[in-house]
Amino acid sequence: MSNKLNHSMSLAKPDVQDISTKQKIALATGLVGLLILILAFFNVNFPNRAVFLTLALSLITAGTVVYSRDAYLTKLEGIKNDGVWFKSISSRGAMGWALGVFLTAFYIVLYFYAELLGAGQGANGTNTGLIALFDPLSNLLSGRDASQWFVYGTLYTVAIAAFGYKFILKYRHNKYQQIRTVSVIFFQLGFAYLIPEFMHVMNSDLPYYDLKSVWPLNYYLFQDYHLNQFLSAGNIGTTLIIFGIVSTLVITPILTYKYGKRWYCSWVCGCGGLAETAGDSFRQLSSKKMSSWKLERWLIHAVLVFSVIMTVGVVSSFLKGGWVDGVFVEGNYWLSNEAFLTSVGLFLTVIFAGVMIFKRSELGKDALYGAIGYALVILSLFVVYFTGTNEEIFFVNSGTLKSAYGFYIGSIFSGVIGTGFYPILGNRSWCRFGCPMAAILGFQQRMLSKFRITTNGGQCISCGNCSNSCEMGIDVRHYAQKGENIVRSSCVGCGVCSAVCPRGVLKLENDSMDGRINPTEVLLGNDVNLMDLLNQK
Amino acid sequence: MEHIVIIGNGISGVTVARHIRKNSDKKITIVSAETDHFFSRTALMYIYMGHMKYEHTKPYEDYFWKKNRIELKRGYVKTVETKSKTLHFEEGDTLQYDKLVIATGSKPNKFGWPGQDLEGAQGLYSKQDLDNLERNAPNNKVCKRAVIVGGGLIGIELAEMLNSRNIPVTFLVRENSFWNGVLPEGESAMINRHIQNHHIDLRLGFNLKEIKADENGRVKSIVITETGEEIDCNVVGLTAGVSPNISFIKESEIETNRGVLVNRHLETNIKDVYAIGDCAEQRDSGIGQRRPIEAVWYTGRMMGETLAQTICDNKTEYKPGHWFNSAKFLDIEYQTYGWVFAKPRENEAHFHWKHEDDTKCITVCYDTTNNKFLGINTFGIRMRHEVFDKWLTEARDIDYVINNLPEANFDPEFYKHFEKDILSAYNNNLQTA
Ligand SMILES: Cc1cc2nc3c(=O)[nH]c(=O)nc-3n(C[C@H](O)[C@H](O)[C@H](O)COP(=O)(O)OP(=O)(O)OC[C@H]3O[C@@H](n4cnc5c(N)ncnc54)[C@H](O)[C@@H]3O)c2cc1C
Ligand code: SF4
Ligand code: SF4
């Protein structure tokens, strides 16, 4: 046995892949930046916050930039995966676990103990600690003090930009990787970070709305407080609601049909953006086991069903009406509750029937699970209608239900496990196991999309680089070595499998739906008659 | 129930087993001395470089074999007794078969160099070789320099591996340009430069005279035949090709030459005994322009696919289609479709195009009597297997191929395309020719 395999668990420095002096300096620079933030967290009062904040963020960015340049630009262009399974941080070694614990702790504080970050802890509700450090920037952008979400958003954006730069250098021979990384940086910086701040400046009644965050990823979009805020913001609010609906029902299906779910998951989405940039070093950690795939399918579809039912319930109760100054006011919108529930039911029935009629053969055993899911949703529509009262959905206080949903999906799953566990479960465990948006897009990608990863005839040598690099845990090799195209609902189209393949076997492309899924018995290159004989069967 | 025993759990043995299972209910046993489970030999380098762990190189999860009722036996077959249909293992036990498939692969060549069996002198073929390398060259403190002897596909992989751990490498190549027995001049020269750009000390036109030992019987240095120069090193990689791993059948009644001799149905001279993969040698001559022994992954797989049919009572001849292959030279990917020989043969000519960045080029071989397209080598540009396979079958001419190259492009989206450059170079060529 190779004695290399267990090294990463030891605290001792792995004996290969020493980093250069320049990289050490860069690392130290970044850590000093981080240290400023940590000191602020421990309530060290910095004299001139604007200066120190700038310093902290610049040092972190500069450290990452210098490190990346030295790591990649000193070598020829090509695949840069040397030692990823030796380095403690990227192979679930001690460093990896330490980072995981640190990130998880950060998320727990962020979601549940924001006061520790200093939110509103000062005199007259002003901020202290880490959040106060970010006040100058927040004031600059939107004229209000920072919140923990502003701190988080800023760090998130800096991480995507700095590690995005690193990723671009790592793949400097690969245009696809570079362009999509520029794209995620752009959407994060513009749509998730700056535009909502400016929207607030323009109209302070508007709730935070990241235009690129589409329902059901944006699970609170249709919650009553949110809808109320929108409606009270006048025309622009209404327009935004309409935009939200259109982006789910029209824009998303069209783009997914043309390009697959990658247009969102690895070009636009913020969760995906962080995974692809800051999370890139952990992509190999996702489990490729068949058992993980099974778990994934149960979990993600359960989350989807849950989020559909939740949203319907919430909208339904909103349409019924709400309490104003202790008096219940019947809802009086152009859409009645009955009409809403009926149209949701009809819509789902049309989709379900369409799939069953046209795609039955591709579904196999999954058809049964699909039917169960469908029945569950329809049933719940009735339950919502007959049992939903003004304050209860499914006999449970609607407020409790909503916060439970936000809690489990929004914080535990996407934050704590999704990002906190990057160094343990890989960089896309949220996208893979928990994101309802990924479930919908994936379903369409599998059923109705031009996207596929084409396998290049018989060229695969089963080396496994592709599967190893797949952050979604897809066993790409399983298909490639059979000469079969990869058409999987979970594929986010990151293109890394194609990049790392040493034999040029994989190509992400959009082409006609015919022959997209091409199971073969005998691969290209063998006896033509034999191929015909066996592959026709 | 008929018992099929397969010696060798490489790509050819495993492919035949899988396909027999698909088509029948026969009892199947795979024997191997190397590892418990099938792993991808082609990925050995990535384990040493830390891209993957050993477990990632296994194409099937461990439960696969039981689920498909393929029995695995670890053991080294010492002799084969064809009369009683019995295998004798080194460990002393025996195994009966009804049909036997020999799929024992290759072993590294050693040409009787003095010192070739010293500690630190090793080939790169098996999992054990990889483990040895991990011991002999864990880092550049234990291994201050390595010398690689033999400039082929495995030699350059070994160079890349050692390079990834910052171990200085001297690469002794007998030919005066890298792999120029196979690659045309322009390509081979480009790869020479690429190797040097990676700071590998490439020595062209040099042979190994001997390997010297230190007082502990470990490799200390090597001596070059031509110059007598002595180079200090701790590891010597012997990568001067491979040959069939069949010494254990030499005593049996199975007929062998360099490999196990088989006919077009992959049958040996003994009934119910077959051979496939690296260890098989075509009895009459190679098929078409192929060599009698084809030591590549793809042909092992294709022989497995074919033989499974024969064993499952659908007697099928091994008829590989158009030749194709691929490799990667450090950062430059290489693919080939059809035949391009190092030097154009009679009535053949090459059209060569190289990009100015010196990492991309193609060579197209065609028949000068009728312009028929015969094959293409492509470096740094991915091409579609399916398209070239079709063009070869349709016997397209070179004009057609060059004009339709965009159809064959397989590079990732947004990559720069070079078909226009290639076309104009081709047209210029025609005018000057
Ligand atoms: C480092 C490296 C890189 C390569 N890269 C490529 C590439 O990129 N593309 C390509 O086309 N080809 C490549 N090859 C060649 C390719 O791997 C071989 O052609 C292929 O693996 C041969 O498969 P096989 O099934 O015939 O034999 P093998 O894979 O060699 O399997 C034979 C098995 O039989 C076992 N065995 C032998 N004798 C006995 C016995 N007496 N008892 C029990 N077990 C026995 C051996 O231990 C071995 O496990 C590469 C080879 C190496 C070493
Ligand atoms: S299959 Fe390839 S493109 Fe799809 S998610 Fe996995 S690595 Fe990315
Ligand atoms: S598709 Fe490429 S990376 Fe994946 S196993 Fe095959 S050769 Fe290796």
Tab-separated table of N, CA and C in Angstrom, chain A residues 1-5 15-17 76-79 81-86 173-176 179 262 267 288-290 454 456-465 468 477 481 498-499 501-510 521-527 529-530 533-534, chain B residues 19 22-23 40 42-43 46-53 56-61 63 131 134 138-139 141 157 164-165 194 197-198 297-298 301-302 305-306 309 314 316-317 319-321 324-328 331 333 335 337 382-386 389 410-415:
chain	number	residue	atom	x	y	z
A	1	MET	N	0.834	-1.211	0.000
A	1	MET	CA	0.000	0.000	0.000
A	1	MET	C	0.863	1.252	0.000
A	2	SER	N	0.367	2.217	-0.664
A	2	SER	CA	1.095	3.474	-0.675
A	2	SER	C	0.996	4.093	0.704
A	3	ASN	N	2.101	4.575	1.177
A	3	ASN	CA	2.064	5.185	2.496
A	3	ASN	C	1.601	6.629	2.427
A	4	LYS	N	1.297	7.059	1.203
A	4	LYS	CA	0.887	8.453	1.014
A	4	LYS	C	-0.536	8.687	1.506
A	5	LEU	N	-1.344	7.628	1.427
A	5	LEU	CA	-2.778	7.842	1.527
A	5	LEU	C	-3.236	8.465	2.832
A	15	ASP	N	4.570	15.939	2.950
A	15	ASP	CA	5.972	16.065	2.583
A	15	ASP	C	6.201	16.514	1.141
A	16	VAL	N	5.132	16.782	0.416
A	16	VAL	CA	5.347	17.284	-0.933
A	16	VAL	C	4.656	18.626	-1.060
A	17	GLN	N	4.863	19.249	-2.217
A	17	GLN	CA	4.120	20.451	-2.538
A	17	GLN	C	4.325	21.570	-1.525
A	76	LEU	N	3.605	26.640	-16.748
A	76	LEU	CA	2.955	26.657	-18.053
A	76	LEU	C	1.451	26.437	-17.871
A	77	GLU	N	0.681	26.859	-18.861
A	77	GLU	CA	-0.766	26.661	-18.792
A	77	GLU	C	-1.097	25.174	-18.778
A	78	GLY	N	-2.119	24.824	-18.057
A	78	GLY	CA	-2.527	23.418	-18.045
A	78	GLY	C	-3.311	23.101	-16.795
A	79	ILE	N	-3.584	21.825	-16.598
A	79	ILE	CA	-4.366	21.417	-15.438
A	79	ILE	C	-3.500	21.491	-14.189
A	81	ASN	N	-3.794	20.354	-10.795
A	81	ASN	CA	-4.359	19.611	-9.677
A	81	ASN	C	-3.313	18.877	-8.863
A	82	ASP	N	-2.045	19.204	-9.076
A	82	ASP	CA	-1.003	18.481	-8.350
A	82	ASP	C	-1.213	18.602	-6.847
A	83	GLY	N	-1.236	17.447	-6.213
A	83	GLY	CA	-1.253	17.439	-4.759
A	83	GLY	C	-2.576	17.753	-4.085
A	84	VAL	N	-3.675	17.867	-4.819
A	84	VAL	CA	-4.917	18.216	-4.109
A	84	VAL	C	-5.301	17.158	-3.086
A	85	TRP	N	-4.947	15.910	-3.370
A	85	TRP	CA	-5.278	14.868	-2.388
A	85	TRP	C	-4.174	14.678	-1.351
A	86	PHE	N	-3.116	15.474	-1.425
A	86	PHE	CA	-2.079	15.419	-0.389
A	86	PHE	C	-2.244	16.560	0.593
A	173	HIS	N	-5.963	28.611	-19.640
A	173	HIS	CA	-5.994	28.052	-20.994
A	173	HIS	C	-7.418	27.749	-21.415
A	174	ASN	N	-8.385	28.032	-20.558
A	174	ASN	CA	-9.741	27.553	-20.822
A	174	ASN	C	-10.748	28.703	-20.818
A	175	LYS	N	-11.130	29.134	-22.006
A	175	LYS	CA	-12.033	30.283	-22.160
A	175	LYS	C	-13.373	30.061	-21.478
A	176	TYR	N	-13.889	28.838	-21.582
A	176	TYR	CA	-15.197	28.583	-20.971
A	176	TYR	C	-15.153	28.894	-19.478
A	179	ILE	N	-14.791	32.810	-18.869
A	179	ILE	CA	-15.961	33.645	-19.137
A	179	ILE	C	-17.032	33.419	-18.079
A	262	ARG	N	-27.070	25.023	-16.457
A	262	ARG	CA	-25.821	25.746	-16.210
A	262	ARG	C	-25.969	27.251	-16.368
A	267	TRP	N	-23.373	30.151	-13.987
A	267	TRP	CA	-23.104	31.435	-14.634
A	267	TRP	C	-23.699	32.606	-13.864
A	288	LYS	N	-19.029	10.182	-4.831
A	288	LYS	CA	-19.495	9.672	-6.117
A	288	LYS	C	-20.261	8.377	-5.967
A	289	LYS	N	-20.486	7.963	-4.745
A	289	LYS	CA	-21.101	6.651	-4.540
A	289	LYS	C	-22.538	6.624	-5.033
A	290	MET	N	-22.953	5.468	-5.487
A	290	MET	CA	-24.339	5.275	-5.880
A	290	MET	C	-25.277	5.609	-4.723
A	454	THR	N	-21.337	15.645	-24.408
A	454	THR	CA	-21.101	14.631	-25.423
A	454	THR	C	-19.843	13.847	-25.083
A	456	ASN	N	-16.834	11.482	-26.461
A	456	ASN	CA	-16.139	11.388	-27.747
A	456	ASN	C	-15.875	9.938	-28.152
A	457	GLY	N	-16.903	9.298	-28.686
A	457	GLY	CA	-16.744	7.952	-29.229
A	457	GLY	C	-16.133	6.988	-28.242
A	458	GLY	N	-15.037	6.357	-28.639
A	458	GLY	CA	-14.437	5.326	-27.798
A	458	GLY	C	-13.176	5.778	-27.104
A	459	GLN	N	-12.942	7.099	-26.986
A	459	GLN	CA	-11.640	7.586	-26.525
A	459	GLN	C	-11.398	7.505	-25.022
A	460	CYS	N	-12.406	7.179	-24.236
A	460	CYS	CA	-12.210	7.223	-22.776
A	460	CYS	C	-11.283	6.109	-22.298
A	461	ILE	N	-10.376	6.444	-21.378
A	461	ILE	CA	-9.485	5.447	-20.790
A	461	ILE	C	-9.849	5.170	-19.330
A	462	SER	N	-11.058	5.529	-18.935
A	462	SER	CA	-11.562	5.223	-17.585
A	462	SER	C	-10.666	5.713	-16.463
A	463	CYS	N	-9.932	6.788	-16.677
A	463	CYS	CA	-8.966	7.204	-15.664
A	463	CYS	C	-9.639	7.756	-14.418
A	464	GLY	N	-10.808	8.383	-14.587
A	464	GLY	CA	-11.528	8.866	-13.415
A	464	GLY	C	-11.300	10.315	-13.048
A	465	ASN	N	-10.508	11.035	-13.823
A	465	ASN	CA	-10.303	12.452	-13.517
A	465	ASN	C	-11.623	13.225	-13.542
A	468	ASN	N	-13.733	12.442	-10.466
A	468	ASN	CA	-13.064	13.019	-9.301
A	468	ASN	C	-13.334	14.519	-9.200
A	477	ARG	N	-17.371	9.260	-15.414
A	477	ARG	CA	-16.694	8.149	-16.077
A	477	ARG	C	-17.644	6.992	-16.403
A	481	GLN	N	-17.086	5.967	-20.199
A	481	GLN	CA	-16.411	4.732	-20.586
A	481	GLN	C	-17.350	3.805	-21.349
A	498	SER	N	-14.778	18.238	-18.322
A	498	SER	CA	-14.256	18.339	-19.674
A	498	SER	C	-12.839	18.901	-19.671
A	499	ALA	N	-12.611	19.884	-18.800
A	499	ALA	CA	-11.282	20.500	-18.754
A	499	ALA	C	-10.216	19.507	-18.311
A	501	CYS	N	-10.193	16.221	-18.368
A	501	CYS	CA	-10.064	14.950	-19.084
A	501	CYS	C	-8.790	14.957	-19.921
A	502	PRO	N	-7.888	14.012	-19.674
A	502	PRO	CA	-6.616	14.040	-20.394
A	502	PRO	C	-6.722	13.527	-21.827
A	503	ARG	N	-7.871	13.017	-22.208
A	503	ARG	CA	-8.006	12.447	-23.550
A	503	ARG	C	-9.031	13.190	-24.402
A	504	GLY	N	-9.485	14.328	-23.946
A	504	GLY	CA	-10.416	15.119	-24.755
A	504	GLY	C	-11.707	14.395	-25.041
A	505	VAL	N	-12.280	13.769	-24.011
A	505	VAL	CA	-13.452	12.931	-24.243
A	505	VAL	C	-14.772	13.675	-24.071
A	506	LEU	N	-14.763	14.781	-23.321
A	506	LEU	CA	-16.042	15.363	-22.939
A	506	LEU	C	-16.209	16.771	-23.494
A	507	LYS	N	-17.405	17.047	-23.991
A	507	LYS	CA	-17.695	18.393	-24.476
A	507	LYS	C	-19.106	18.770	-24.073
A	508	LEU	N	-19.213	19.901	-23.361
A	508	LEU	CA	-20.524	20.419	-23.018
A	508	LEU	C	-21.067	21.093	-24.251
A	509	GLU	N	-22.269	20.742	-24.670
A	509	GLU	CA	-22.824	21.453	-25.823
A	509	GLU	C	-24.331	21.435	-25.839
A	510	ASN	N	-24.878	22.358	-26.637
A	510	ASN	CA	-26.317	22.423	-26.852
A	510	ASN	C	-26.555	21.971	-28.277
A	521	GLU	N	-23.928	-0.456	-26.409
A	521	GLU	CA	-23.440	-1.716	-25.895
A	521	GLU	C	-21.969	-1.843	-26.233
A	522	VAL	N	-21.654	-1.576	-27.498
A	522	VAL	CA	-20.281	-1.687	-27.978
A	522	VAL	C	-19.862	-0.314	-28.466
A	523	LEU	N	-18.640	0.077	-28.110
A	523	LEU	CA	-18.225	1.451	-28.373
A	523	LEU	C	-17.708	1.667	-29.778
A	524	LEU	N	-17.709	2.916	-30.172
A	524	LEU	CA	-17.191	3.288	-31.472
A	524	LEU	C	-15.737	2.839	-31.586
A	525	GLY	N	-15.395	2.282	-32.734
A	525	GLY	CA	-14.023	1.842	-32.941
A	525	GLY	C	-13.962	0.345	-33.166
A	526	ASN	N	-14.985	-0.361	-32.696
A	526	ASN	CA	-14.984	-1.806	-32.888
A	526	ASN	C	-15.673	-2.151	-34.201
A	527	ASP	N	-15.755	-3.432	-34.454
A	527	ASP	CA	-16.410	-3.989	-35.633
A	527	ASP	C	-17.757	-3.307	-35.905
A	529	ASN	N	-20.226	-4.126	-37.847
A	529	ASN	CA	-21.395	-5.001	-37.831
A	529	ASN	C	-21.828	-5.329	-36.414
A	530	LEU	N	-20.816	-5.576	-35.576
A	530	LEU	CA	-21.116	-5.914	-34.187
A	530	LEU	C	-21.798	-4.737	-33.495
A	533	LEU	N	-25.302	-4.525	-34.723
A	533	LEU	CA	-26.098	-5.628	-34.198
A	533	LEU	C	-26.507	-5.369	-32.750
A	534	LEU	N	-25.521	-5.013	-31.934
A	534	LEU	CA	-25.811	-4.915	-30.504
A	534	LEU	C	-26.432	-3.585	-30.113
B	19	HIS	N	-19.356	-8.350	-20.363
B	19	HIS	CA	-20.212	-8.659	-21.508
B	19	HIS	C	-20.724	-10.098	-21.475
B	22	LYS	N	-23.662	-9.844	-19.278
B	22	LYS	CA	-24.829	-9.237	-19.942
B	22	LYS	C	-25.578	-10.253	-20.777
B	23	ASN	N	-24.820	-11.179	-21.374
B	23	ASN	CA	-25.435	-12.075	-22.340
B	23	ASN	C	-25.700	-13.483	-21.826
B	40	SER	N	-7.887	1.521	-13.022
B	40	SER	CA	-7.458	1.990	-14.330
B	40	SER	C	-5.955	2.249	-14.329
B	42	THR	N	-4.169	3.361	-16.604
B	42	THR	CA	-3.854	4.633	-17.243
B	42	THR	C	-3.870	5.795	-16.247
B	43	ALA	N	-4.431	5.549	-15.071
B	43	ALA	CA	-4.537	6.636	-14.093
B	43	ALA	C	-3.470	6.547	-13.014
B	46	TYR	N	-1.797	9.727	-11.965
B	46	TYR	CA	-2.551	10.746	-11.231
B	46	TYR	C	-2.579	10.469	-9.736
B	47	ILE	N	-2.329	9.205	-9.371
B	47	ILE	CA	-2.253	8.903	-7.930
B	47	ILE	C	-0.970	9.515	-7.366
B	48	TYR	N	0.117	9.294	-8.070
B	48	TYR	CA	1.401	9.833	-7.594
B	48	TYR	C	1.383	11.363	-7.583
B	49	MET	N	0.694	11.940	-8.547
B	49	MET	CA	0.672	13.413	-8.614
B	49	MET	C	-0.338	14.022	-7.645
B	50	GLY	N	-1.110	13.160	-6.975
B	50	GLY	CA	-2.047	13.676	-5.987
B	50	GLY	C	-3.339	14.217	-6.571
B	51	HIS	N	-3.605	13.930	-7.848
B	51	HIS	CA	-4.888	14.367	-8.403
B	51	HIS	C	-6.012	13.468	-7.892
B	52	MET	N	-5.644	12.207	-7.678
B	52	MET	CA	-6.646	11.235	-7.244
B	52	MET	C	-6.003	10.286	-6.251
B	53	LYS	N	-6.852	9.556	-5.541
B	53	LYS	CA	-6.353	8.475	-4.705
B	53	LYS	C	-6.598	7.169	-5.454
B	56	HIS	N	-10.108	6.181	-6.352
B	56	HIS	CA	-10.809	6.889	-7.428
B	56	HIS	C	-10.514	6.303	-8.801
B	57	THR	N	-9.477	5.473	-8.876
B	57	THR	CA	-9.124	4.930	-10.183
B	57	THR	C	-9.896	3.639	-10.465
B	58	LYS	N	-10.723	3.227	-9.509
B	58	LYS	CA	-11.524	2.022	-9.751
B	58	LYS	C	-12.817	2.406	-10.472
B	59	PRO	N	-12.987	1.935	-11.690
B	59	PRO	CA	-14.156	2.343	-12.450
B	59	PRO	C	-15.480	1.811	-11.909
B	60	TYR	N	-15.440	0.756	-11.112
B	60	TYR	CA	-16.691	0.246	-10.551
B	60	TYR	C	-16.563	0.190	-9.044
B	61	GLU	N	-17.659	0.489	-8.364
B	61	GLU	CA	-17.635	0.399	-6.907
B	61	GLU	C	-17.488	-1.062	-6.508
B	63	TYR	N	-19.029	-3.067	-4.688
B	63	TYR	CA	-20.189	-3.970	-4.624
B	63	TYR	C	-20.580	-4.511	-6.005
B	131	ASP	N	3.716	1.808	-5.956
B	131	ASP	CA	4.078	1.805	-4.538
B	131	ASP	C	5.596	1.909	-4.368
B	134	GLU	N	6.620	5.425	-4.910
B	134	GLU	CA	6.285	6.241	-3.737
B	134	GLU	C	7.364	6.090	-2.661
B	138	PRO	N	9.696	9.719	-2.833
B	138	PRO	CA	8.600	10.428	-2.186
B	138	PRO	C	8.711	11.941	-2.341
B	139	ASN	N	9.934	12.444	-2.450
B	139	ASN	CA	10.126	13.888	-2.569
B	139	ASN	C	11.545	14.144	-3.067
B	141	LYS	N	14.031	15.345	-1.559
B	141	LYS	CA	15.121	15.181	-0.600
B	141	LYS	C	15.623	13.745	-0.628
B	157	GLU	N	5.109	10.122	-19.154
B	157	GLU	CA	4.214	10.203	-17.987
B	157	GLU	C	5.033	10.179	-16.705
B	164	SER	N	6.152	16.754	-10.968
B	164	SER	CA	5.112	17.327	-10.108
B	164	SER	C	5.587	17.381	-8.656
B	165	ARG	N	6.608	16.593	-8.314
B	165	ARG	CA	7.138	16.675	-6.943
B	165	ARG	C	8.492	17.384	-6.924
B	194	HIS	N	8.454	21.281	-25.801
B	194	HIS	CA	7.523	21.346	-24.663
B	194	HIS	C	8.122	20.660	-23.432
B	197	ASN	N	10.582	22.979	-21.989
B	197	ASN	CA	9.929	24.102	-21.303
B	197	ASN	C	9.505	23.743	-19.890
B	198	HIS	N	9.326	22.456	-19.658
B	198	HIS	CA	8.980	22.013	-18.307
B	198	HIS	C	10.227	21.767	-17.463
B	297	TRP	N	-5.131	0.438	-24.485
B	297	TRP	CA	-6.359	0.283	-23.713
B	297	TRP	C	-7.549	-0.102	-24.597
B	298	TYR	N	-7.693	0.661	-25.676
B	298	TYR	CA	-8.901	0.517	-26.500
B	298	TYR	C	-9.001	-0.850	-27.152
B	301	ARG	N	-10.100	-3.425	-24.748
B	301	ARG	CA	-11.536	-3.339	-24.533
B	301	ARG	C	-12.301	-3.965	-25.699
B	302	MET	N	-11.875	-3.633	-26.919
B	302	MET	CA	-12.610	-4.138	-28.082
B	302	MET	C	-12.503	-5.649	-28.197
B	305	GLU	N	-14.974	-7.028	-25.783
B	305	GLU	CA	-16.349	-6.933	-26.289
B	305	GLU	C	-16.622	-8.037	-27.304
B	306	THR	N	-15.610	-8.287	-28.147
B	306	THR	CA	-15.797	-9.268	-29.207
B	306	THR	C	-15.816	-10.688	-28.650
B	309	GLN	N	-18.898	-12.212	-27.139
B	309	GLN	CA	-19.889	-12.721	-28.091
B	309	GLN	C	-19.593	-14.174	-28.428
B	314	ASN	N	-22.102	-16.663	-29.986
B	314	ASN	CA	-22.343	-15.869	-31.185
B	314	ASN	C	-20.956	-15.626	-31.773
B	316	THR	N	-17.797	-14.554	-33.176
B	316	THR	CA	-17.551	-13.262	-33.783
B	316	THR	C	-16.067	-13.057	-34.002
B	317	GLU	N	-15.742	-12.566	-35.162
B	317	GLU	CA	-14.347	-12.306	-35.482
B	317	GLU	C	-13.933	-10.957	-34.882
B	319	LYS	N	-12.719	-7.684	-35.418
B	319	LYS	CA	-12.552	-6.808	-36.579
B	319	LYS	C	-12.576	-5.361	-36.111
B	320	PRO	N	-11.475	-4.888	-35.581
B	320	PRO	CA	-11.489	-3.500	-35.113
B	320	PRO	C	-11.746	-2.561	-36.286
B	321	GLY	N	-12.388	-1.447	-35.993
B	321	GLY	CA	-12.665	-0.467	-37.047
B	321	GLY	C	-11.441	0.387	-37.315
B	324	PHE	N	-7.630	4.403	-33.868
B	324	PHE	CA	-7.617	5.686	-33.158
B	324	PHE	C	-6.818	5.486	-31.889
B	325	ASN	N	-6.330	6.573	-31.343
B	325	ASN	CA	-5.581	6.491	-30.099
B	325	ASN	C	-5.467	7.902	-29.529
B	326	SER	N	-4.964	8.002	-28.326
B	326	SER	CA	-4.781	9.336	-27.744
B	326	SER	C	-3.762	9.245	-26.630
B	327	ALA	N	-3.227	10.378	-26.258
B	327	ALA	CA	-2.257	10.437	-25.169
B	327	ALA	C	-2.168	11.890	-24.745
B	328	LYS	N	-1.373	12.135	-23.707
B	328	LYS	CA	-1.149	13.519	-23.317
B	328	LYS	C	0.323	13.672	-22.986
B	331	ASP	N	1.335	18.989	-20.950
B	331	ASP	CA	0.092	19.757	-21.070
B	331	ASP	C	-0.555	19.648	-22.437
B	333	GLU	N	-2.465	17.694	-25.312
B	333	GLU	CA	-3.249	16.500	-25.636
B	333	GLU	C	-3.009	16.089	-27.077
B	335	GLN	N	-4.434	13.342	-30.146
B	335	GLN	CA	-5.382	12.329	-30.610
B	335	GLN	C	-4.993	11.941	-32.018
B	337	TYR	N	-6.521	9.656	-35.533
B	337	TYR	CA	-7.586	8.890	-36.191
B	337	TYR	C	-7.067	8.446	-37.544
B	382	ARG	N	-8.889	19.349	-29.757
B	382	ARG	CA	-9.659	18.110	-29.652
B	382	ARG	C	-10.516	17.921	-30.892
B	383	MET	N	-10.612	16.695	-31.350
B	383	MET	CA	-11.427	16.418	-32.534
B	383	MET	C	-12.422	15.296	-32.223
B	384	ARG	N	-13.463	15.234	-33.043
B	384	ARG	CA	-14.521	14.256	-32.828
B	384	ARG	C	-14.195	12.905	-33.443
B	385	HIS	N	-14.182	11.900	-32.598
B	385	HIS	CA	-13.954	10.536	-33.070
B	385	HIS	C	-14.989	10.138	-34.122
B	386	GLU	N	-16.243	10.425	-33.801
B	386	GLU	CA	-17.330	9.984	-34.671
B	386	GLU	C	-17.181	10.545	-36.085
B	389	ASP	N	-14.244	8.948	-37.918
B	389	ASP	CA	-14.584	7.563	-38.227
B	389	ASP	C	-15.473	7.520	-39.469
B	410	PHE	N	-13.827	19.501	-31.416
B	410	PHE	CA	-14.419	19.021	-30.158
B	410	PHE	C	-13.897	19.812	-28.958
B	411	ASP	N	-13.275	20.949	-29.212
B	411	ASP	CA	-12.785	21.775	-28.114
B	411	ASP	C	-13.958	22.329	-27.301
B	412	PRO	N	-13.724	22.673	-26.049
B	412	PRO	CA	-14.799	23.279	-25.250
B	412	PRO	C	-15.324	24.567	-25.885
B	413	GLU	N	-16.524	24.931	-25.504
B	413	GLU	CA	-17.139	26.145	-26.043
B	413	GLU	C	-16.254	27.364	-25.759
B	414	PHE	N	-16.346	28.324	-26.626
B	414	PHE	CA	-15.612	29.606	-26.545
B	414	PHE	C	-14.126	29.486	-26.854
B	415	TYR	N	-13.645	28.286	-27.123
B	415	TYR	CA	-12.234	28.172	-27.485
B	415	TYR	C	-12.020	28.820	-28.847
